[in-house]
PDB file of C-alpha atoms in Angstrom:
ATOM      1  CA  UNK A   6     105.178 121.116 108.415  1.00 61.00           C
ATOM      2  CA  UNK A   7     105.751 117.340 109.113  1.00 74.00           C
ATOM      3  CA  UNK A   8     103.051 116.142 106.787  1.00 90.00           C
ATOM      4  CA  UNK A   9     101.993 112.488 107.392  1.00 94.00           C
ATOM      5  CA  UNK A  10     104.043 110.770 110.066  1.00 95.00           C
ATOM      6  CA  UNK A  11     104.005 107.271 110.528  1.00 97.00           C
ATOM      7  CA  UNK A  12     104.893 105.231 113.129  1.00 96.00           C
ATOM      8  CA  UNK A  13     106.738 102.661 114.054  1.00 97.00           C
ATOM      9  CA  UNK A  14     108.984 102.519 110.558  1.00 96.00           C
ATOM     10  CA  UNK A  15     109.495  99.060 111.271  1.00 96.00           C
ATOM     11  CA  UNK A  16     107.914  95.971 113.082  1.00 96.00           C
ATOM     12  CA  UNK A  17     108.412  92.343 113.138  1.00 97.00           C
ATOM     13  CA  UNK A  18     105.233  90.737 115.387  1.00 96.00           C
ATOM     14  CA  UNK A  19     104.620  86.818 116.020  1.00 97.00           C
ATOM     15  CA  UNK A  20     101.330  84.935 114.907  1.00 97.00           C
ATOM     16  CA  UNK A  21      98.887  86.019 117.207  1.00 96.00           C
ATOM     17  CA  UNK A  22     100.125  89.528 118.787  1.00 97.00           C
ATOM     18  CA  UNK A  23      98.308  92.738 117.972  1.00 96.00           C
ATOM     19  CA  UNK A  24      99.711  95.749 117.334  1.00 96.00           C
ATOM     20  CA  UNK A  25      98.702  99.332 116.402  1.00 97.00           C
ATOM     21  CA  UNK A  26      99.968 101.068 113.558  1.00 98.00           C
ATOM     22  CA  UNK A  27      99.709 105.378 113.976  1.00 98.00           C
ATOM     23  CA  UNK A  28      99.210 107.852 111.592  1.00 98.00           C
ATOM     24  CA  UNK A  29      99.486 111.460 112.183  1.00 97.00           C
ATOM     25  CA  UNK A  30      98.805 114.507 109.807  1.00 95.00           C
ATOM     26  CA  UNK A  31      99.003 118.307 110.898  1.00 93.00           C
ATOM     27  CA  UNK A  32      97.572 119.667 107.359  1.00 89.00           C
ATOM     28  CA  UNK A  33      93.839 119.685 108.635  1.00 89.00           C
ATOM     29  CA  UNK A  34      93.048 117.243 106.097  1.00 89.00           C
ATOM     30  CA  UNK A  35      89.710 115.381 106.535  1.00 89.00           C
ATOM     31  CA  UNK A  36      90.070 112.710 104.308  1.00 91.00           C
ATOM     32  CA  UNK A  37      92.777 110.154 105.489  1.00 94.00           C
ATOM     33  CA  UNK A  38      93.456 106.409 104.050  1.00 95.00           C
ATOM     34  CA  UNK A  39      95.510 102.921 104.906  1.00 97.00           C
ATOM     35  CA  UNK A  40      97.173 100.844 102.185  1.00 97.00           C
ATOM     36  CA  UNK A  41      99.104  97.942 102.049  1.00 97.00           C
ATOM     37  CA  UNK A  42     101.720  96.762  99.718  1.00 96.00           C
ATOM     38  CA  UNK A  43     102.556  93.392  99.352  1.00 93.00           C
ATOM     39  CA  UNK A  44     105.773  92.917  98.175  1.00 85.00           C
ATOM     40  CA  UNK A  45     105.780  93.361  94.062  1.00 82.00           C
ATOM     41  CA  UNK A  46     102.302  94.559  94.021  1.00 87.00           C
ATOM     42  CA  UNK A  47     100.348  97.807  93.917  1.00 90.00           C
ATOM     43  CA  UNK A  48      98.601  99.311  96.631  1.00 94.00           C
ATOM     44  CA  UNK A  49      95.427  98.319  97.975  1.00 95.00           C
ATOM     45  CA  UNK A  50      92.902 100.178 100.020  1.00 94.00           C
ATOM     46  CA  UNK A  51      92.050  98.897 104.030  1.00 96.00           C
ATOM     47  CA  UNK A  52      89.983 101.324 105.587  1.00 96.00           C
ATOM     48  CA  UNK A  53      89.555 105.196 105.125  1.00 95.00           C
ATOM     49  CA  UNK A  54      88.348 108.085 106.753  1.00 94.00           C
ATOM     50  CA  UNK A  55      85.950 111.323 105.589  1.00 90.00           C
ATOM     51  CA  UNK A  56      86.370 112.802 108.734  1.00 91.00           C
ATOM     52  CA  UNK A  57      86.617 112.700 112.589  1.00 93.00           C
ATOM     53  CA  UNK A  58      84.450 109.598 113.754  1.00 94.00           C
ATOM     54  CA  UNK A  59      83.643 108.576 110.278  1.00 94.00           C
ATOM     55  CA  UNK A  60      85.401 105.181 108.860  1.00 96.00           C
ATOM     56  CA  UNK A  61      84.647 103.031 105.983  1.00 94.00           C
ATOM     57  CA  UNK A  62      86.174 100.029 104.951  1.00 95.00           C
ATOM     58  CA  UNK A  63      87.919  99.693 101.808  1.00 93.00           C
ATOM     59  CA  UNK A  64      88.721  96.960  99.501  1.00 91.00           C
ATOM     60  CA  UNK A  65      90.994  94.433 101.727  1.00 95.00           C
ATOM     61  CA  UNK A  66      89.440  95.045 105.627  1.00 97.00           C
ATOM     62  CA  UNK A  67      89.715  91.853 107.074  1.00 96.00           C
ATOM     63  CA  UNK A  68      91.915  91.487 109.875  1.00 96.00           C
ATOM     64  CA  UNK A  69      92.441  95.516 110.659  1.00 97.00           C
ATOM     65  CA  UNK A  70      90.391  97.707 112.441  1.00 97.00           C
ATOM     66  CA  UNK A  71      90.547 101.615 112.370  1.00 97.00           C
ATOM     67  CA  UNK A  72      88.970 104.476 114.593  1.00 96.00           C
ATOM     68  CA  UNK A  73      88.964 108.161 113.843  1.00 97.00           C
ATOM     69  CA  UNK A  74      88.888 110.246 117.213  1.00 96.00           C
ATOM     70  CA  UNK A  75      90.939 113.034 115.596  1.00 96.00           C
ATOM     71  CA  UNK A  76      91.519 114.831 112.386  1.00 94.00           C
ATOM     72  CA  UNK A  77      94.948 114.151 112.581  1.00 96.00           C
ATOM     73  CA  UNK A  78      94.963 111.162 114.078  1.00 97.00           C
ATOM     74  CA  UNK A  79      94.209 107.698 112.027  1.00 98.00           C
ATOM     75  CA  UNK A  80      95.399 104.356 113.624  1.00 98.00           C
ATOM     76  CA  UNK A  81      95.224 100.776 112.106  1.00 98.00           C
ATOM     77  CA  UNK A  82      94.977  98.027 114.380  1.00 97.00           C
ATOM     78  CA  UNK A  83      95.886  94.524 114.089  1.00 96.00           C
ATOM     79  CA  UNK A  84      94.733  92.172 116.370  1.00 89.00           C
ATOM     80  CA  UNK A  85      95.872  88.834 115.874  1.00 94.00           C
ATOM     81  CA  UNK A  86      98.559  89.207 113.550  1.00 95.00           C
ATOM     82  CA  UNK A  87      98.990  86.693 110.483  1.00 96.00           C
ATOM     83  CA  UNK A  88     101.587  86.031 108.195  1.00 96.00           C
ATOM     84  CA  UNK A  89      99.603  87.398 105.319  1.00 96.00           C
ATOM     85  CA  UNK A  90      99.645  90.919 107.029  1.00 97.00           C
ATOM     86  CA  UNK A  91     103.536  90.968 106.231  1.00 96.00           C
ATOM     87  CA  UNK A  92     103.209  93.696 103.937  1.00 97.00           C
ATOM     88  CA  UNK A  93     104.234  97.713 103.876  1.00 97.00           C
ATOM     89  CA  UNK A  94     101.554 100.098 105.511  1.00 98.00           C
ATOM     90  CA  UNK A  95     101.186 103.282 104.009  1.00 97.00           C
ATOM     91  CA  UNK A  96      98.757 105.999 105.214  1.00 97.00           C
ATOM     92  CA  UNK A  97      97.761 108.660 103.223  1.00 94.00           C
ATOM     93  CA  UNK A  98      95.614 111.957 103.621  1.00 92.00           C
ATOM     94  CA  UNK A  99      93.803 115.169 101.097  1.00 87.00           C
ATOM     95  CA  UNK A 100      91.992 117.729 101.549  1.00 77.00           C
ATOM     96  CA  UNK A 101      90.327 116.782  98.472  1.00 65.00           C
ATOM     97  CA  UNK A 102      90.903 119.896  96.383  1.00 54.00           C
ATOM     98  CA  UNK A 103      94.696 119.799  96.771  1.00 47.00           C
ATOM     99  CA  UNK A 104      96.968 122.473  96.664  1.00 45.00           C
ATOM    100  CA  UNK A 105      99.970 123.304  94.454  1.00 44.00           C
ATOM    101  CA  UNK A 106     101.663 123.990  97.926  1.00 43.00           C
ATOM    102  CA  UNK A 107     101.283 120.139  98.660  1.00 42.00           C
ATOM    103  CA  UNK A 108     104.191 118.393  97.695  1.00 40.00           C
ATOM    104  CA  UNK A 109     101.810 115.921  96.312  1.00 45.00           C
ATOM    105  CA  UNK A 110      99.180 118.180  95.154  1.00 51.00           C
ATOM    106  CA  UNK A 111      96.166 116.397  96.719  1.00 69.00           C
ATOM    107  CA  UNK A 112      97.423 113.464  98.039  1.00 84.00           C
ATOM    108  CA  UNK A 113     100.269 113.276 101.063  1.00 87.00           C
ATOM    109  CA  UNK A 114     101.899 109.825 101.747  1.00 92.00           C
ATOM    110  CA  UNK A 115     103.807 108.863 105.135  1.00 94.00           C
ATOM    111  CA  UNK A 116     106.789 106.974 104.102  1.00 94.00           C
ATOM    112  CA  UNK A 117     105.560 103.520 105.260  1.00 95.00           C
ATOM    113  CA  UNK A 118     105.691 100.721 107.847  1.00 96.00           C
ATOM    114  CA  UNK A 119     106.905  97.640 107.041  1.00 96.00           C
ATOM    115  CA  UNK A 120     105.610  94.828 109.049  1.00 97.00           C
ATOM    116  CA  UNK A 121     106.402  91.291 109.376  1.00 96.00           C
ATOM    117  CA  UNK A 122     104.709  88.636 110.732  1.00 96.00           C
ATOM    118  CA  UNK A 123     106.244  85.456 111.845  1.00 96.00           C
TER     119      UNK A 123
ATOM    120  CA  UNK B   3      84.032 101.082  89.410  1.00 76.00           C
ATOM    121  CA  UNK B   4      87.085 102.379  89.113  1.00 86.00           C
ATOM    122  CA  UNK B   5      90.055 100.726  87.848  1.00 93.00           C
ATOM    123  CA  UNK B   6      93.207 101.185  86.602  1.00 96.00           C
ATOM    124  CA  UNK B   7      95.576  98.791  84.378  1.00 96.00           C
ATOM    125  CA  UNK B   8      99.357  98.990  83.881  1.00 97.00           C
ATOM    126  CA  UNK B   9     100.083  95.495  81.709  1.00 96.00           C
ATOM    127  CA  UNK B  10     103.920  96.317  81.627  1.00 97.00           C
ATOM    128  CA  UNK B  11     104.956  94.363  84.886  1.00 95.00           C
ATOM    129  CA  UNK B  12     108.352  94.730  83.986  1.00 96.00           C
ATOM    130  CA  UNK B  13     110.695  97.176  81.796  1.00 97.00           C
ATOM    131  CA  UNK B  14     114.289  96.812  81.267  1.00 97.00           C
ATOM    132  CA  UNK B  15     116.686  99.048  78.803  1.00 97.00           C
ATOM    133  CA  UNK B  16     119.635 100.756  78.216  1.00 97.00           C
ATOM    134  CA  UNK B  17     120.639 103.821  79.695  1.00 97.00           C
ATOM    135  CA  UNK B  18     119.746 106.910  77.259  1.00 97.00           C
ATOM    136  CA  UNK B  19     116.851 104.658  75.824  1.00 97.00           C
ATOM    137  CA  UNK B  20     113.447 106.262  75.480  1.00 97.00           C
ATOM    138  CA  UNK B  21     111.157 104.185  77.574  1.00 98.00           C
ATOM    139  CA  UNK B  22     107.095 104.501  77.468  1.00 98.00           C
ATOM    140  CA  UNK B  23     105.281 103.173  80.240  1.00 98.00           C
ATOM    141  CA  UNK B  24     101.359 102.067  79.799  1.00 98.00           C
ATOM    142  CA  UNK B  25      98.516 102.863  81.533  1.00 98.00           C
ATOM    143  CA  UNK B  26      94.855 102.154  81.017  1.00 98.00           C
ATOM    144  CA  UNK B  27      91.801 103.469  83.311  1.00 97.00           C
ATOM    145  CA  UNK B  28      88.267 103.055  83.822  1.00 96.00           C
ATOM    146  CA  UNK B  29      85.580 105.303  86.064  1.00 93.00           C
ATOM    147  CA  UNK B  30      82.546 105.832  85.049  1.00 90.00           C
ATOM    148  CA  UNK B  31      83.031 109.857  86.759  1.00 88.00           C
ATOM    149  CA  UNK B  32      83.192 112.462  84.268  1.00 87.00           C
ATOM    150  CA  UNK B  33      85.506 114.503  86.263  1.00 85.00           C
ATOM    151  CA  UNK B  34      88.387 112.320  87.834  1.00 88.00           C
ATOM    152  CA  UNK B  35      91.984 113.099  88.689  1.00 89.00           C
ATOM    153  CA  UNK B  36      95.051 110.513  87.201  1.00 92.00           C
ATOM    154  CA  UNK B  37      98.966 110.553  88.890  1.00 93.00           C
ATOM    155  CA  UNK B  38     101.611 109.094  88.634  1.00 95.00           C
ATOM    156  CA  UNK B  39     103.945 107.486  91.214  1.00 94.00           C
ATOM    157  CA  UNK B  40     107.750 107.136  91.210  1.00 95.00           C
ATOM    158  CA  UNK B  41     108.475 104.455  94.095  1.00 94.00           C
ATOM    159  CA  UNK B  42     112.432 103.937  94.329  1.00 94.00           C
ATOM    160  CA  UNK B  43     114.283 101.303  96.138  1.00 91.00           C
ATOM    161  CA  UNK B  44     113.741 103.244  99.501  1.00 90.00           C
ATOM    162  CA  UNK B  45     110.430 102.815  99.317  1.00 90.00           C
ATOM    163  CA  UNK B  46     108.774 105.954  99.743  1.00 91.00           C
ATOM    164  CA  UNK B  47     105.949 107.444  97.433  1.00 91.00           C
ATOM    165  CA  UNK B  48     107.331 110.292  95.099  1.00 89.00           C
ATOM    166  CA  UNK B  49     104.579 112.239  92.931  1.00 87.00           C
ATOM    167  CA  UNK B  50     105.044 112.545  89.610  1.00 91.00           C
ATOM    168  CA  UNK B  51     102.124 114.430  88.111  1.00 89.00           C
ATOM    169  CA  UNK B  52      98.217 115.209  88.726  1.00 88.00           C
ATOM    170  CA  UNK B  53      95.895 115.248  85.825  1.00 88.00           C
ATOM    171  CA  UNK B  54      92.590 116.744  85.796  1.00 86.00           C
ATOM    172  CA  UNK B  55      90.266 114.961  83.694  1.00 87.00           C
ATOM    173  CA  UNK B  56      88.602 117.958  81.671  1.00 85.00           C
ATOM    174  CA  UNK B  57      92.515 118.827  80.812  1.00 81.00           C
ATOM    175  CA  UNK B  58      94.006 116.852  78.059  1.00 81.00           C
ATOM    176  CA  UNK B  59      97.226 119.123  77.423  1.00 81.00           C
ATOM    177  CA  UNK B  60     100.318 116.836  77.294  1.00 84.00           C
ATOM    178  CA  UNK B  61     102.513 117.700  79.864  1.00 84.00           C
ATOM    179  CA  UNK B  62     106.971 117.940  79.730  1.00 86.00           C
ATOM    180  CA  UNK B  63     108.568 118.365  82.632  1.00 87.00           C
ATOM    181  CA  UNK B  64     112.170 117.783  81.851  1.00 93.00           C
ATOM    182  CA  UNK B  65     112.680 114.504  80.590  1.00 95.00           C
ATOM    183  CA  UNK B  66     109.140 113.589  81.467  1.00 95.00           C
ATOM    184  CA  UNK B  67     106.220 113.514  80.054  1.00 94.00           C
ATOM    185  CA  UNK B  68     102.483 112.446  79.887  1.00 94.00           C
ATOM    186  CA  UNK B  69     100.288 111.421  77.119  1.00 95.00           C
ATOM    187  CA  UNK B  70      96.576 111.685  78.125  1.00 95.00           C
ATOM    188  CA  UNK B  71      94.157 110.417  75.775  1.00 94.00           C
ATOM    189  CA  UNK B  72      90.472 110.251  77.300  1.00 93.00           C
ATOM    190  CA  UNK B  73      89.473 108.484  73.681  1.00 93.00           C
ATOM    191  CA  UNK B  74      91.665 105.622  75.179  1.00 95.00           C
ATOM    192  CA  UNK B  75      91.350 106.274  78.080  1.00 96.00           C
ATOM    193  CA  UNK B  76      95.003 106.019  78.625  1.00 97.00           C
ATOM    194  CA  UNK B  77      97.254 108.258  80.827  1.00 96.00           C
ATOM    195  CA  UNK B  78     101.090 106.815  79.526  1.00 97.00           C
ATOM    196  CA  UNK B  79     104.199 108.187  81.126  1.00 97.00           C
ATOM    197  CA  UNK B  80     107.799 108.853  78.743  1.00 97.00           C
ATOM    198  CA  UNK B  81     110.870 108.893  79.834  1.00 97.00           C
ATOM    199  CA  UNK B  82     113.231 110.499  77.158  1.00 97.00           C
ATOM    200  CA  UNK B  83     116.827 109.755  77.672  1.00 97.00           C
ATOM    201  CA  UNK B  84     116.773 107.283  80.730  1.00 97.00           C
ATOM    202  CA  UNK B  85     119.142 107.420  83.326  1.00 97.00           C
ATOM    203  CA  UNK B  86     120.365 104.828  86.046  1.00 96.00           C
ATOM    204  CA  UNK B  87     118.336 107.170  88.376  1.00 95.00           C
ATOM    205  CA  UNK B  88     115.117 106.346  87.127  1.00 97.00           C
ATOM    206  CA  UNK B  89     115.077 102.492  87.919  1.00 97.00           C
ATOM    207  CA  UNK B  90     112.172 102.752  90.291  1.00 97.00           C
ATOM    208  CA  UNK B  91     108.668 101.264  90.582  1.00 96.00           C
ATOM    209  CA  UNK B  92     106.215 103.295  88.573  1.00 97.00           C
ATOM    210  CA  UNK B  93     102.261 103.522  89.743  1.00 96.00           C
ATOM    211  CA  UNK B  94      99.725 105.495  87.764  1.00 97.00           C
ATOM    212  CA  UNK B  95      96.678 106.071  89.822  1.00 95.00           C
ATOM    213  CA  UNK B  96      92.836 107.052  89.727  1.00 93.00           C
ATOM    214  CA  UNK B  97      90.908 109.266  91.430  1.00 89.00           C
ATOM    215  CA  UNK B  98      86.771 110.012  91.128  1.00 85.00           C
ATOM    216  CA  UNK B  99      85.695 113.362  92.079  1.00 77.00           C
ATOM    217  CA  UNK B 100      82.497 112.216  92.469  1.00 72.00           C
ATOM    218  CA  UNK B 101      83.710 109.791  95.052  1.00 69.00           C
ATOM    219  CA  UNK B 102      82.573 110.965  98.324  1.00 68.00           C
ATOM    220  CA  UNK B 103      85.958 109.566  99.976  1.00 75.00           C
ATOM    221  CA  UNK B 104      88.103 110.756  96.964  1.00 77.00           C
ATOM    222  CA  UNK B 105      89.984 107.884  97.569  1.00 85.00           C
ATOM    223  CA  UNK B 106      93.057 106.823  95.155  1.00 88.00           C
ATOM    224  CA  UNK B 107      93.128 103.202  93.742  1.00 91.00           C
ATOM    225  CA  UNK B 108      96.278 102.292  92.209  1.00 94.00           C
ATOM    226  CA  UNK B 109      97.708 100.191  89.300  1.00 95.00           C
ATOM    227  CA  UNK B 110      99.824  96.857  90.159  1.00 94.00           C
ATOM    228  CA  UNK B 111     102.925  99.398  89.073  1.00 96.00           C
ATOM    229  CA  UNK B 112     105.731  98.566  86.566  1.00 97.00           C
ATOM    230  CA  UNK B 113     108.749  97.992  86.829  1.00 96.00           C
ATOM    231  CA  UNK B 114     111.658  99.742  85.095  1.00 98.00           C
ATOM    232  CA  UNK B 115     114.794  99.058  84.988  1.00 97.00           C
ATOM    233  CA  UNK B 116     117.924 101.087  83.212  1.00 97.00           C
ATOM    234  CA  UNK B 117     121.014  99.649  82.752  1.00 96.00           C
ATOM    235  CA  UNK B 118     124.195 101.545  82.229  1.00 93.00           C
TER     236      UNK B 118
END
């Protein structure tokens, strides 16, 4: 049981370039989520998903771009990178209810992609 | 809306100190869900703890433990005895269960520190 995978782990893009950021899950979750971390901050929500072909924009959307084809599949896409996307992706997925089974009982993290944009 | 406040930005003690760390939320949900994160130098998310909202038992798990007080509305996090392990980012987080999306917003985190 993988969990979330995320891909790449690590990026570095020039001003301009797109780039797609994947997200994976095999738990059958619906629910799936991308947040960025700037560096010494919290989290903050970009776009999430309530299911296959359903997306909804979060509370920091501009720039990204997300499409749900999949359950378990959840890209973000960048497409004209700017410095102010260097920040650390993470992508995140529930089933809502949660299990004590999940290692994060509800909530499943992928361990992050950290991109840089020069 | 939901929100959630952690006003420490940054905690520094000595090793086998007692350290609290704060955290104050809002919803406007009845029934809502509270966590805590443990982010260490490496970056990755560890979970910490899931509170349900209709549950206000403390909770010790080792030399952890929560203090939920819905008067407050504060969810604070103890560490008893710190070690040079626990020097990590620390993010409590909110959850509505009325939320459609159930989606997770997160305090700005504290940091903490422990020297030897």
């Amino acid at each position: 049981n993988a969990g979330v995978t995320q891909t790449p782990k690590f990026r570095i893009l020039k001003i301009g370039q797109s780039m797609t950021l994947q997200c994976a899950q095999d738990m059958n979750h619906n629910y799936m989520y991308w947040y960025r971390q700037d560096p010494g901050m919290g989290l903050k929500l970009i776009y999430y998903s309530v299911g296959a072909g359903i997306t909804d924009k979060g509370e920091v959307p501009n720039g990204y771009n997300v499409s749900r084809s999949t359950t378990e599949d959840f890209p973000l896409r960048l497409e004209l990178a700017a410095p102010s996307q260097t920040s650390v992706y993470f992508c995140a997925s529930t089933n809502r209810g949660g299990t004590r089974a999940s290692p994060n009982y509800g909530y499943t993290f992928g361990s992050g992609t950290r991109l840089t944009v020069v | 809306a939901q929100k959630v406040t952690q006003a420490q930005t940054e905690i520094s003690v000595v090793e086998k100190e007692d350290v609290t760390l704060d955290c104050v939320y809002e919803t406007r949900d009845t029934t809502y869900y509270l966590f805590w994160y443990k982010q260490p130098p490496s970056g990755e998310l560890v979970f910490l703890i899931r509170r349900n909202s209709f549950d206000e038992q403390n909770e010790i798990s080792g030399r952890y433990s929560w203090n939920f007080q819905k008067s407050t509305s504060s969810f604070n996090f103890t560490i008893t005895a710190s070690q040079v392990v626990d020097s990590a980012v620390y993010f409590c987080a909110l959850s509505e269960a009325g939320s459609s999306a159930s989606k997770i917003i997160f305090g700005s985190g504290t940091r903490l520190s422990i020297r030897p």
